[in-house]
């Protein structure tokens, strides 16, 4: 809806704790000392935008503060556009533990609701290392996910927001509508010593596409300040060729992606995802410019692993070939006959009903063992503290003293 880029001189309110203290890197052993750190508010002050108000709005890791919330609401009223800096804090994303949910902290969700009530022109700037649920997305005009941008990420984000550069990033993960929609829902956080990855080959988009589960943003998704069209697909034994045209008004880069679907014969070797990424290219085009793009097949394009034989195989059959801007938007489709091996018998793994139907939440222990090819490990209680346990495991100590030590020292040090 043309919410971005922001025009020079646009009257903005800068709201959110992450604008004042950026989340620019991971926690734990990934921490590094930056040579210099640019904060988002500082980068915005140095831009061509006009900041009419700023407010912290919330403090990450803490409960909702009515005073900070009131200041943010007043700041939002004074501006034409609100840049709302939200995200996941260092405690929610840390090594040594699984995330327990995929939503924003309650104080941030409440802030967003209240700010959007007084100013409908809200652009959320996210700082997080992973996907989150966005039940609020229809209440804002734009979302820019900066992930963890490093010490200079704030200035890079301003260049995107103002259109100094045209963003061309595409998601390397799917954004589920909710945690319950993910293939590992109910299995994590793991409650025993062993974490069992029951989803088999149905990881990420391979699950959503195979099981027909709708998502918020599909794998490979990405917006730009221009638009692109695809046409004239040609397929031969060496790869695919097609035409990409910049149909918008701004120079920009596109990342067309190649997806392949296996023939029915491949499922005789074992459960297969309905579609898989097999290649991509990046092309930069001026407005109205057209380019011919080629994505080559390679030794990995059509092969599948046969667990029974312990080797890779190319199964003969008719494969589906598709090109598009993401896994759910495949503008061009065709097929190709591939020479290979014939499957004369059926592998045991191919007979697993729930895997064959991508019903990963219904997989039984017996089915998982069949796919795995061995017995499951004996269930053991998790978090048995020993002399070699990391300090973060004190969070799960049976002793209140241990949990108090974790809360006082470990959580507080991360917040700093």
XYZ file of C-alpha atoms in Angstrom:
416
model
C 0.000 0.000 0.000
C 2.963 2.343 -0.524
C 3.558 2.685 3.211
C 7.264 2.563 2.395
C 9.619 4.060 1.477
C 9.231 7.140 3.662
C 9.619 10.430 1.833
C 12.230 12.972 2.835
C 10.889 15.207 5.631
C 8.216 12.696 6.702
C 7.048 13.435 10.253
C 7.728 10.308 12.272
C 7.484 9.104 15.857
C 10.165 6.645 16.936
C 8.753 4.231 19.503
C 10.097 1.102 21.155
C 12.889 -0.020 23.441
C 14.831 -1.511 20.522
C 15.174 1.960 18.977
C 17.077 3.103 22.052
C 19.040 -0.092 22.804
C 19.342 -2.252 19.672
C 19.272 -6.026 19.596
C 22.018 -6.384 17.018
C 23.574 -9.779 17.815
C 22.883 -13.093 19.512
C 23.355 -13.927 23.183
C 25.655 -16.309 25.034
C 28.880 -17.373 23.337
C 28.040 -15.387 20.180
C 28.521 -12.052 21.950
C 31.222 -9.841 20.450
C 32.454 -6.344 21.314
C 31.551 -3.940 18.472
C 34.091 -1.347 17.401
C 31.222 1.133 17.360
C 27.492 0.665 17.692
C 24.935 2.860 15.929
C 21.562 2.959 17.652
C 18.388 3.173 15.541
C 17.280 6.473 17.072
C 20.679 7.980 16.306
C 20.586 6.726 12.712
C 17.098 8.174 12.223
C 18.172 11.531 13.684
C 20.945 11.647 11.069
C 18.518 10.882 8.212
C 16.290 13.082 6.057
C 13.247 12.153 8.169
C 11.741 14.560 10.704
C 11.416 13.059 14.196
C 8.554 14.841 15.970
C 8.539 12.572 19.034
C 10.252 9.533 20.513
C 9.285 7.218 23.362
C 10.658 3.985 24.774
C 7.177 2.492 25.228
C 8.371 -0.606 27.080
C 11.413 -2.160 28.683
C 12.270 -5.589 27.347
C 12.097 -8.390 29.837
C 9.810 -6.405 32.144
C 6.082 -6.041 32.725
C 3.972 -3.389 31.034
C 4.720 0.093 32.392
C 1.612 2.355 32.200
C 3.775 5.476 32.212
C 5.922 4.364 29.289
C 2.808 3.229 27.429
C 1.135 6.630 27.889
C 4.231 8.446 26.585
C 4.276 6.216 23.492
C 0.607 6.867 22.763
C 1.133 10.619 22.923
C 4.178 10.362 20.679
C 2.134 8.374 18.143
C -0.607 11.021 18.103
C 1.888 13.729 17.112
C 3.284 11.988 14.018
C 2.195 11.121 10.506
C 3.952 7.736 10.679
C 5.044 5.637 13.678
C 8.208 3.546 13.404
C 7.571 0.933 16.075
C 10.756 -0.941 17.007
C 9.814 -4.358 18.437
C 11.462 -7.753 18.714
C 12.669 -10.682 20.784
C 15.028 -9.924 23.630
C 18.234 -11.677 24.640
C 16.423 -13.946 27.130
C 13.840 -15.211 24.651
C 16.531 -16.155 22.118
C 19.514 -17.719 23.824
C 21.599 -20.821 23.428
C 21.008 -23.753 25.743
C 17.203 -23.578 25.718
C 14.246 -23.953 23.367
C 11.791 -21.138 22.705
C 8.535 -21.763 24.538
C 6.353 -19.663 22.214
C 6.504 -17.655 18.971
C 4.674 -14.461 19.929
C 5.903 -11.037 20.956
C 6.117 -10.346 24.702
C 2.814 -9.113 26.131
C 4.062 -5.592 26.843
C 5.042 -5.163 23.168
C 1.780 -6.629 21.868
C -0.204 -4.259 24.100
C 1.908 -1.298 22.959
C 1.248 -2.122 19.318
C -2.505 -2.398 19.897
C -2.704 0.950 21.692
C -0.453 2.821 19.260
C -2.410 1.529 16.247
C -5.641 2.779 17.852
C -4.445 6.405 17.779
C -2.407 6.281 14.557
C -3.172 3.785 11.763
C 0.086 4.567 9.962
C 2.386 2.172 11.814
C 5.483 0.477 10.401
C 6.935 -2.257 12.611
C 10.728 -2.638 12.559
C 11.582 -6.069 13.944
C 14.791 -7.174 15.643
C 14.900 -10.941 16.147
C 16.856 -13.936 14.995
C 13.877 -16.018 13.967
C 10.244 -16.118 12.921
C 7.434 -14.849 15.136
C 3.642 -15.001 15.120
C 1.964 -11.827 13.841
C -1.752 -11.887 14.740
C -1.540 -8.080 14.703
C -0.260 -7.704 11.138
C -3.547 -6.324 9.762
C -3.325 -3.436 12.242
C -0.086 -2.053 10.771
C 0.831 -0.779 7.318
C 4.268 -2.316 7.016
C 6.726 -4.757 8.577
C 10.473 -4.773 7.993
C 12.369 -7.645 9.595
C 15.969 -6.611 10.185
C 16.853 -9.847 11.981
C 20.117 -9.217 13.906
C 21.849 -6.597 11.795
C 25.175 -6.172 13.549
C 26.832 -2.957 14.719
C 25.962 -1.004 11.536
C 22.512 -2.489 11.048
C 20.677 0.634 12.187
C 22.014 2.782 9.353
C 21.294 0.005 6.847
C 17.697 -0.151 8.104
C 17.266 3.620 7.610
C 18.473 3.261 4.023
C 15.755 0.673 3.443
C 13.027 2.714 5.179
C 13.826 5.847 3.144
C 14.289 4.069 -0.193
C 17.986 4.900 -0.502
C 18.243 1.203 -1.353
C 15.544 -1.084 -2.713
C 15.276 -4.183 -0.470
C 15.527 -7.535 -2.218
C 15.794 -10.015 0.656
C 13.833 -13.273 0.564
C 12.972 -15.391 3.587
C 15.097 -18.457 4.234
C 12.353 -19.827 6.510
C 8.576 -20.056 6.589
C 6.539 -17.863 8.943
C 3.830 -20.024 10.490
C 0.518 -18.491 11.486
C 0.925 -20.028 14.943
C 3.183 -22.371 16.867
C 0.487 -25.063 16.641
C 0.905 -25.084 12.842
C 4.593 -26.020 12.931
C 5.720 -29.600 12.271
C 7.346 -29.841 15.713
C 4.403 -28.470 17.716
C 4.057 -30.439 20.933
C 7.570 -31.873 20.717
C 9.457 -28.764 21.847
C 10.587 -27.650 24.305
C 11.771 -31.237 24.780
C 10.809 -32.556 28.199
C 13.223 -35.488 28.268
C 16.932 -35.929 27.743
C 16.562 -36.780 24.054
C 14.902 -34.478 21.554
C 13.182 -36.581 18.881
C 12.900 -35.037 15.424
C 9.843 -36.984 14.330
C 9.090 -34.823 11.294
C 11.580 -36.759 9.136
C 11.945 -35.056 5.729
C 9.000 -32.716 6.407
C 10.979 -29.769 7.746
C 9.906 -26.156 7.209
C 8.325 -25.454 3.816
C 8.629 -29.149 2.911
C 6.007 -29.785 5.585
C 3.684 -26.828 4.946
C 3.626 -27.448 1.185
C 3.124 -31.199 1.526
C 0.487 -31.079 4.263
C -1.382 -28.097 2.809
C -0.939 -26.005 5.964
C -1.381 -22.245 5.293
C 1.375 -19.917 6.507
C 1.727 -16.192 7.128
C 4.759 -15.819 4.839
C 6.008 -18.715 2.697
C 9.621 -19.762 2.285
C 11.359 -17.507 -0.264
C 8.928 -14.611 0.260
C 10.142 -11.028 -0.028
C 8.742 -7.630 -0.985
C 10.394 -4.843 -2.948
C 9.680 -1.250 -3.956
C 9.182 -2.501 -7.498
C 7.448 -5.497 -9.102
C 8.562 -8.312 -11.405
C 6.885 -10.655 -13.879
C 7.994 -14.051 -15.217
C 7.363 -15.481 -18.690
C 8.611 -17.786 -21.467
C 9.714 -20.832 -19.462
C 11.858 -23.374 -21.317
C 13.039 -26.673 -19.832
C 15.723 -29.009 -21.172
C 17.946 -31.719 -19.749
C 20.438 -29.193 -18.401
C 18.135 -26.725 -16.639
C 15.463 -24.064 -17.061
C 15.447 -20.670 -18.774
C 12.855 -17.908 -18.398
C 12.354 -14.172 -18.766
C 12.148 -11.730 -15.837
C 10.835 -8.190 -16.346
C 10.900 -5.254 -13.928
C 7.315 -4.019 -14.247
C 7.643 -1.241 -11.662
C 9.135 2.231 -11.451
C 12.290 1.558 -9.423
C 15.521 -0.309 -10.129
C 15.538 -3.483 -8.085
C 16.843 -7.008 -7.642
C 14.741 -10.147 -7.860
C 15.540 -13.686 -6.699
C 13.648 -16.194 -8.855
C 13.622 -19.707 -7.433
C 13.477 -23.176 -9.010
C 11.316 -25.861 -7.379
C 11.028 -29.535 -8.355
C 8.300 -32.070 -7.545
C 9.108 -35.812 -7.593
C 7.217 -38.386 -9.636
C 4.981 -40.940 -7.874
C 7.691 -43.569 -8.383
C 10.035 -41.715 -6.001
C 7.673 -42.295 -3.077
C 8.364 -46.022 -3.388
C 11.824 -45.351 -1.960
C 10.425 -43.469 1.042
C 8.228 -40.499 2.037
C 8.995 -37.444 -0.082
C 8.042 -33.752 0.238
C 5.677 -32.559 -2.472
C 8.081 -29.842 -3.623
C 11.689 -28.826 -2.938
C 13.948 -25.870 -3.743
C 16.644 -26.845 -6.254
C 18.200 -23.532 -7.278
C 17.894 -19.739 -7.467
C 19.480 -16.731 -9.146
C 19.629 -13.013 -8.401
C 19.048 -10.498 -11.177
C 19.073 -6.674 -10.987
C 16.884 -4.787 -13.459
C 16.063 -1.159 -14.215
C 12.397 -0.168 -14.691
C 11.026 -1.877 -17.791
C 14.187 -3.892 -18.320
C 13.999 -7.589 -19.240
C 16.560 -10.338 -18.684
C 16.797 -13.979 -19.653
C 17.653 -16.051 -16.568
C 18.937 -19.621 -16.530
C 19.080 -21.960 -13.537
C 21.024 -25.147 -14.204
C 20.257 -28.634 -12.944
C 23.084 -30.352 -11.081
C 23.904 -33.743 -9.565
C 21.569 -33.032 -6.640
C 18.451 -31.869 -8.498
C 16.702 -35.198 -8.988
C 18.408 -37.540 -6.555
C 16.826 -39.119 -3.479
C 18.404 -41.124 -0.660
C 17.371 -44.761 -0.384
C 17.793 -45.660 3.283
C 17.383 -49.339 2.620
C 20.217 -49.459 0.069
C 22.242 -46.773 1.827
C 22.878 -44.715 -1.297
C 21.585 -41.877 -3.447
C 19.451 -42.733 -6.468
C 17.846 -40.907 -9.386
C 14.428 -42.445 -9.906
C 13.136 -42.460 -13.474
C 9.872 -40.600 -14.067
C 8.170 -37.320 -14.905
C 9.205 -34.503 -12.571
C 7.349 -31.242 -12.052
C 9.405 -28.072 -12.560
C 8.302 -24.641 -11.358
C 9.781 -21.136 -11.188
C 8.523 -18.343 -8.965
C 9.233 -15.678 -6.374
C 8.599 -18.044 -3.441
C 7.441 -21.592 -2.773
C 3.761 -20.580 -2.793
C 3.925 -18.219 -5.796
C 5.178 -20.326 -8.684
C 4.338 -18.334 -11.792
C 5.699 -20.785 -14.372
C 5.278 -24.572 -14.363
C 6.296 -27.415 -16.666
C 7.455 -31.027 -16.485
C 10.412 -33.078 -17.650
C 11.040 -36.811 -18.086
C 14.219 -37.913 -16.321
C 16.079 -41.130 -17.064
C 17.138 -43.079 -14.027
C 16.592 -46.240 -12.063
C 13.312 -48.097 -11.922
C 11.995 -49.069 -8.503
C 11.159 -52.767 -8.678
C 10.139 -53.159 -5.055
C 9.067 -50.920 -2.217
C 11.230 -49.780 0.665
C 9.754 -50.384 4.149
C 9.830 -46.649 4.871
C 7.529 -46.017 1.917
C 4.758 -47.956 3.627
C 4.536 -45.647 6.648
C 1.033 -44.221 6.345
C 1.353 -41.025 8.403
C 4.678 -40.054 6.850
C 3.401 -40.727 3.332
C 0.512 -38.323 4.019
C 2.781 -35.731 5.778
C 0.755 -36.158 8.985
C 3.800 -35.677 11.186
C 1.809 -34.916 14.348
C 0.194 -38.345 14.154
C 3.405 -40.339 13.706
C 3.603 -43.189 16.215
C 6.727 -44.511 17.923
C 6.547 -47.593 15.713
C 6.390 -45.483 12.551
C 9.264 -43.278 13.685
C 11.372 -46.344 14.443
C 10.566 -47.708 10.995
C 11.743 -44.521 9.311
C 14.743 -44.249 11.625
C 15.806 -47.846 11.095
C 16.541 -48.471 14.760
C 14.887 -48.428 18.189
C 14.181 -45.144 19.946
C 16.401 -44.227 22.899
C 15.095 -44.958 26.366
C 13.292 -41.947 27.798
C 15.269 -40.189 30.525
C 14.404 -37.155 32.670
C 15.895 -33.936 31.411
C 18.164 -31.534 33.313
C 19.956 -33.902 35.672
C 22.491 -31.403 36.995
C 26.087 -32.590 37.090
C 29.488 -30.987 37.523
C 29.624 -30.449 33.734
C 26.148 -28.893 33.356
C 26.072 -25.305 32.001
C 25.116 -22.594 34.492
C 21.944 -21.928 32.513
C 20.629 -25.358 33.611
C 20.176 -23.899 37.102
C 16.900 -22.576 35.700
C 15.592 -26.160 35.953
C 17.098 -26.948 39.360
C 14.862 -28.799 41.819
C 16.256 -26.510 44.503
C 14.771 -23.008 44.829
C 18.282 -21.809 45.679
C 19.564 -22.962 42.285
C 16.686 -21.294 40.470
C 17.240 -18.091 42.441
C 20.924 -18.060 41.450
C 19.934 -18.446 37.793
C 17.379 -15.645 37.993
C 19.670 -13.256 39.861
C 22.877 -13.716 37.911
C 22.160 -15.310 34.547
C 19.028 -13.395 33.523
C 20.321 -10.091 34.831
C 23.639 -10.420 32.986
C 21.834 -11.088 29.705
C 19.644 -8.019 30.126
C 22.742 -5.901 30.565
